[in-house]
XYZ file of C-alpha atoms in Angstrom:
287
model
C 10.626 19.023 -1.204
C 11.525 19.579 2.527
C 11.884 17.044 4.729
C 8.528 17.266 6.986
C 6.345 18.038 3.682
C 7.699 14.942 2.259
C 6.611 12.418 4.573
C 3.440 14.218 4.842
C 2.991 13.548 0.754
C 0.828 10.786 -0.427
C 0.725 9.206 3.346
C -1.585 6.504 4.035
C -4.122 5.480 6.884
C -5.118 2.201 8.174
C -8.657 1.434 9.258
C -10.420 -1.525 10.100
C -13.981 -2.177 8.136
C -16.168 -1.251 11.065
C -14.833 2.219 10.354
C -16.211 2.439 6.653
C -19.381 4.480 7.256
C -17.160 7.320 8.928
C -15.100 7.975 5.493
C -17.155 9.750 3.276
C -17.035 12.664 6.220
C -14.215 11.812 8.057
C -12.200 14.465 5.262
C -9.731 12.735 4.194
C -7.981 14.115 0.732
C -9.073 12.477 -2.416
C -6.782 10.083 -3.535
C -5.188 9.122 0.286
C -4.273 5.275 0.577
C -6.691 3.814 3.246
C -5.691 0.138 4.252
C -8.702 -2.123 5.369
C -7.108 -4.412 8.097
C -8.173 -8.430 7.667
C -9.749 -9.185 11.268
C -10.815 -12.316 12.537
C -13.770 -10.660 14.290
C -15.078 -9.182 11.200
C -16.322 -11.231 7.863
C -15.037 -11.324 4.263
C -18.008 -9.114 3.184
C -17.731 -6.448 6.065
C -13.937 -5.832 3.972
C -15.414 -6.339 0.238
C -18.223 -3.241 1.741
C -15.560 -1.289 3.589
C -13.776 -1.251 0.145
C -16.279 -0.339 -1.781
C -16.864 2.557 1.083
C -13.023 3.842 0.562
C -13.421 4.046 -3.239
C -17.020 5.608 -2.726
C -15.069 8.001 -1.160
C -12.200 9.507 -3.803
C -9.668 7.745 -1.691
C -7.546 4.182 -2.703
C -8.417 0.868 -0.941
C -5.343 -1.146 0.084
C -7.189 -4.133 1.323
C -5.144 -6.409 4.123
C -4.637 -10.278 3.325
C -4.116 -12.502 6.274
C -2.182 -15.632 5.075
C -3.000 -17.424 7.943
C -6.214 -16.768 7.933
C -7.189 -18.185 4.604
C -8.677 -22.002 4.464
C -7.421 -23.129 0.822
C -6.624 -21.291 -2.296
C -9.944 -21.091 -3.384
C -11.043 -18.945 -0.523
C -7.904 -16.317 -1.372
C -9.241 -16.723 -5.050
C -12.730 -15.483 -3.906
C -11.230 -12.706 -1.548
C -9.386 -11.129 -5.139
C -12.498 -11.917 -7.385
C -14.464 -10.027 -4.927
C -12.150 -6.799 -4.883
C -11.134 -6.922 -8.107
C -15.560 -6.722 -8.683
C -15.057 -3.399 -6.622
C -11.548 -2.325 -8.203
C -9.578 -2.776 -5.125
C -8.010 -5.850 -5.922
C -4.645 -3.323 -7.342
C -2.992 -2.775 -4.196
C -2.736 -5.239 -1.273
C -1.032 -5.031 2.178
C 0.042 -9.139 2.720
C 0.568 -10.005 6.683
C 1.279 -13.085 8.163
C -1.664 -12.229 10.626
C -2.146 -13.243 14.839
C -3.491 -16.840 14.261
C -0.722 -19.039 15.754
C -2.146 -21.991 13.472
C -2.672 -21.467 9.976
C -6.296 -22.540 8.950
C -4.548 -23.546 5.697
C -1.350 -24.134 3.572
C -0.078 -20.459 4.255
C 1.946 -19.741 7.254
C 3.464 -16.485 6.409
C 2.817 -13.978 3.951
C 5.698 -15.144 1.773
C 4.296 -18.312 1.471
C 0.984 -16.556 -0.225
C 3.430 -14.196 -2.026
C 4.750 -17.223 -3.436
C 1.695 -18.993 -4.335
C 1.426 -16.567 -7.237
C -2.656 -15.922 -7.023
C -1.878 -11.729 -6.632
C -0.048 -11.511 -10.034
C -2.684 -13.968 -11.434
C -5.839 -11.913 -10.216
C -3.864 -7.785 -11.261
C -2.332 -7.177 -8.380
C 0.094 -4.356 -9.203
C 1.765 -3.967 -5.763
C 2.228 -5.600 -2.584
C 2.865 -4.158 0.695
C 4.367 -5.922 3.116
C 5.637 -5.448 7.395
C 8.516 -4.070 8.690
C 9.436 -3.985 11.978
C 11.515 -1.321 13.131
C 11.295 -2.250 17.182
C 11.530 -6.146 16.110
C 8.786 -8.225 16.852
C 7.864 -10.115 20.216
C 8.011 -13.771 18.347
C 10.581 -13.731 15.443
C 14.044 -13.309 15.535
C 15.701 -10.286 14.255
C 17.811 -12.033 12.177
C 14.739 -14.262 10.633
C 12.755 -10.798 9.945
C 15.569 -9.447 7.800
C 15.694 -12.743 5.590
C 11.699 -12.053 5.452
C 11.996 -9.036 4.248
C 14.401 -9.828 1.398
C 12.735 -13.147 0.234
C 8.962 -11.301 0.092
C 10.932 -8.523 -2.155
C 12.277 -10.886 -4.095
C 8.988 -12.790 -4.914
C 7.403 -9.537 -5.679
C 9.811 -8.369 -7.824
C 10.269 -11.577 -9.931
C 6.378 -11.447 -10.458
C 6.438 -8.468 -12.063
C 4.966 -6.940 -8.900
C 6.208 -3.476 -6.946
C 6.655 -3.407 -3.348
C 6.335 -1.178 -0.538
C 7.334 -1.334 3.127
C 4.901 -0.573 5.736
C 6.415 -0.118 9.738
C 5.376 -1.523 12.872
C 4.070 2.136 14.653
C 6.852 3.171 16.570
C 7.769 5.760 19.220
C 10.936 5.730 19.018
C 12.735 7.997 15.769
C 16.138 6.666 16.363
C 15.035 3.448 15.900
C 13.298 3.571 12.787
C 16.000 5.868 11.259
C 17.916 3.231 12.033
C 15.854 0.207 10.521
C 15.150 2.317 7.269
C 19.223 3.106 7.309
C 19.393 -0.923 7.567
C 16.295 -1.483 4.703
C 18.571 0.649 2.270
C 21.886 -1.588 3.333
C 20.301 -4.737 2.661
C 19.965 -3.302 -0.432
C 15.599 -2.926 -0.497
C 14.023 0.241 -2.486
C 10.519 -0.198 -2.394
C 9.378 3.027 -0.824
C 8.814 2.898 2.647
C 5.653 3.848 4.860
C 6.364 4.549 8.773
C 4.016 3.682 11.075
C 3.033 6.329 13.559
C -0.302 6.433 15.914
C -3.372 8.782 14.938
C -4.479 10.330 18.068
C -4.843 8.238 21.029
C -6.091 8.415 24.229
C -2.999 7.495 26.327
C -4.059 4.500 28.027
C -5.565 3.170 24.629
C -1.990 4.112 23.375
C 0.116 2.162 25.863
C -2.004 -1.194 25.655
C -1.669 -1.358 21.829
C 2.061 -0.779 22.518
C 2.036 -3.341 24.854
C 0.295 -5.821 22.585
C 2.529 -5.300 19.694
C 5.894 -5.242 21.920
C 6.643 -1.837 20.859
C 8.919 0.208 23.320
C 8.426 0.734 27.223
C 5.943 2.726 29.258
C 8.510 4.605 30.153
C 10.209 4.951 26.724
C 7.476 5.858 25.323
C 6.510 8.622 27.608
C 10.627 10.104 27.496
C 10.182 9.671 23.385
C 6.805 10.659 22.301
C 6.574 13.575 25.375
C 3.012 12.713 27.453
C 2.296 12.247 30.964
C 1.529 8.690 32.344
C -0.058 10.834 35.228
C -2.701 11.779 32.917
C -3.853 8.341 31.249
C -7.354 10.498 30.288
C -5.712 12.755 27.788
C -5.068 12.253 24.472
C -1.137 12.201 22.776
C -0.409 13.505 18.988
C 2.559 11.765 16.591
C 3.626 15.417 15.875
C 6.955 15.495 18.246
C 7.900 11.887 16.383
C 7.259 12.925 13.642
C 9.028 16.257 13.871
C 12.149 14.125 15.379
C 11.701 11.605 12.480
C 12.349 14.155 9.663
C 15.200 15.755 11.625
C 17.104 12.638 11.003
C 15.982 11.676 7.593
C 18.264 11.885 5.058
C 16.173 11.760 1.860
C 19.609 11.355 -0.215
C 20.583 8.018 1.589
C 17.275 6.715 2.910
C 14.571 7.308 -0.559
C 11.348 7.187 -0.428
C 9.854 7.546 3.223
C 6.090 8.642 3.558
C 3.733 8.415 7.004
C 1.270 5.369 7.293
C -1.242 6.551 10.527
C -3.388 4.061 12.454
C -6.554 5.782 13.044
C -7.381 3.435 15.839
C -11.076 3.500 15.230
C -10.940 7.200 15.246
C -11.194 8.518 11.475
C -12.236 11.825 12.082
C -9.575 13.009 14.430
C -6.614 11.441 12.220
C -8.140 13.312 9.421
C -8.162 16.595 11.192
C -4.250 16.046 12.859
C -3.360 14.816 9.500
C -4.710 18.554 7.845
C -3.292 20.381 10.509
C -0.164 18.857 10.770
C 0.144 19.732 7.047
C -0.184 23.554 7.973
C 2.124 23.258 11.190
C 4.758 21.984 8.558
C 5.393 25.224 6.366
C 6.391 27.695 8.735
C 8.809 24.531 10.271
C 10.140 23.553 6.933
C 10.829 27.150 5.907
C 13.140 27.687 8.601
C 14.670 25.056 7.340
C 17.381 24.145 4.535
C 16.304 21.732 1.745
C-alpha cells in the first residue's frame, strides 16, 4: 500500500455531540471511527444520543472519557453501562480533559486507566493523547513517561492501545515524535491529528488554544495567507509532506485522525476527495 493511501485507510474523525444529527448525511464511509469528544458544556446524555447517532449511521463510536471530569466511580460506571446499552462502550479515547481540578479521585487519564472499570465493563481498546508539538502545561519529559505508563496499564489489562496526536502543522515534527513513539519502544498504531477544513481565523485560535505552532509557522508550513483570515485552509499540503517522510518500515502503523471542527459535511467531502487526489500522486510514486 503506498504511502498517501495508507494513512488515508481506516482514518478516523472527531466530533463533538452537537454534531450528531449531521452524520447520517454528512457521507462518511461505513465503518469510519467517529470520536464523540467529552465536553463540559454538553451532558452525559447529549454523548450516550450522539453515540447512538454514529452507530445509526454504519460508522464506529469511539466515545471520549474525561478523567477529570468524572465525580466518583459510580458516575464512570454509569457513563460505560450507558454505552455499552448502545454498543459503544468497545472503543474509548481516555483524556485527562481541561478541568484544572479534578471533580473526583482521577487526575489524569492513567489514573482511570488504572482504576480498571474499562476492562471490567468490555472495553477492548483504549486510545489515548500524544503530543507531537508538546503541550503548553506538562513537561516533555513527564509526557513521555505518560505515554509509556498508560501503555503499560492497557496492555497488562488485556486491553489494545492506540495513539491519537495533538493536530499539528508541522510534518517534521510529528515524523519526528512518531520516530520517538517507535524508540521508546510503543506499537499501538498511531492516529495523526490533522484539521478538517477551517476557516483560517477559526484555525489559528484553536492553534493558539492548544499551543500548537506559531502564526507564522503555521502559515510557512501548512501554505495560507494570514492576509486572507476569511478563506478557508485544507490539511492536503501536510498531509502530502507527512507521507513524504513516512517510513512505513520503521514507523508502523500511522493512519489520519481529522477534527471536523463542527463542520461534518465538508471533512467528509475533503476526506473523499483527498482519497481520489491520492492515486494519480501515489502512482508516480515507488512503494
Amino acid at each position: 500500500m503506498h504511502r498517501t493511501t495508507a494513512l488515508l485507510h481506516d482514518l478516523s474523525v472527531e466530533v463533538t455531540a452537537r454534531d450528531r444529527t449531521a452524520l447520517a448525511r454528512a457521507g462518511l464511509a461505513a465503518g469510519t471511527r467517529v470520536s464523540i469528544t467529552h465536553l463540559g458544556t454538553e451532558t452525559a446524555q447529549d454523548r450516550l444520543d450522539a453515540a447512538a447517532a454514529v452507530g445509526a449511521a454504519g460508522l464506529v463510536p469511539v466515545p471520549h472519557l474525561s478523567a477529570r471530569r468524572f465525580a466518583d466511580a459510580d458516575q464512570v460506571r454509569d457513563a460505560l453501562a450507558g454505552l455499552r446499552e448502545h454498543g459503544a462502550h468497545e472503543r474509548v479515547f481516555v483524556i485527562g480533559g481541561d478541568p484544572r481540578t479534578p471533580a473526583g479521585p482521577y487526575s489524569s487519564a492513567l489514573d482511570l486507566i488504572r482504576s480498571g472499570l474499562l476492562a471490567d465493563h468490555g472495553v477492548r481498546e483504549v486510545g489515548i493523547a500524544g503530543y507531537p508539538e508538546g503541550h503548553p502545561a506538562i513537561p516533555e519529559a513527564e509526557l513521555w513517561e505518560a505515554l509509556a505508563a498508560k501503555t503499560a496499564a492497557i496492555a497488562e489489562q488485556g486491553m489494545a492501545a492506540t495513539v491519537t496526536s495533538q493536530f499539528s502543522f508541522d510534518a517534521d515534527a510529528v515524523v519526528a515524535w512518531i520516530s520517538g513513539v517507535r524508540e521508546a519502544g510503543v506499537i499501538a498504531p498511531i492516529r495523526v491529528g490533522v484539521p478538517g477544513p477551517a476557516g483560517v481565523g477559526r484555525l489559528l485560535a484553536f492553534a493558539r488554544r492548544c499551543g500548537v505552532g506559531s502564526s507564522a509557522g503555521i502559515v510557512r508550513k501548512y501554505g495560507f495567507s494570514l492576509t486572507n483570515l476569511m478563506g478557508t485552509a485544507t490539511p492536503d499540503r501536510f498531509v502530502a509532506d507527512l507521507a513524504g517522510r513516512l517510513d512505513l518500515a520503521h514507523h508502523g502503523e500511522v493512519h489520519l485522525h481529522v477534527y471536523a471542527f463542527g463542520d461534518v459535511a465538508a471533512t467528509s467531502r475533503w476526506i473523499a476527495g483527498a482519497a481520489v487526489r491520492a492515486l494519480p500522486l501515489d502512482a508516480s510514486k515507488p512503494a
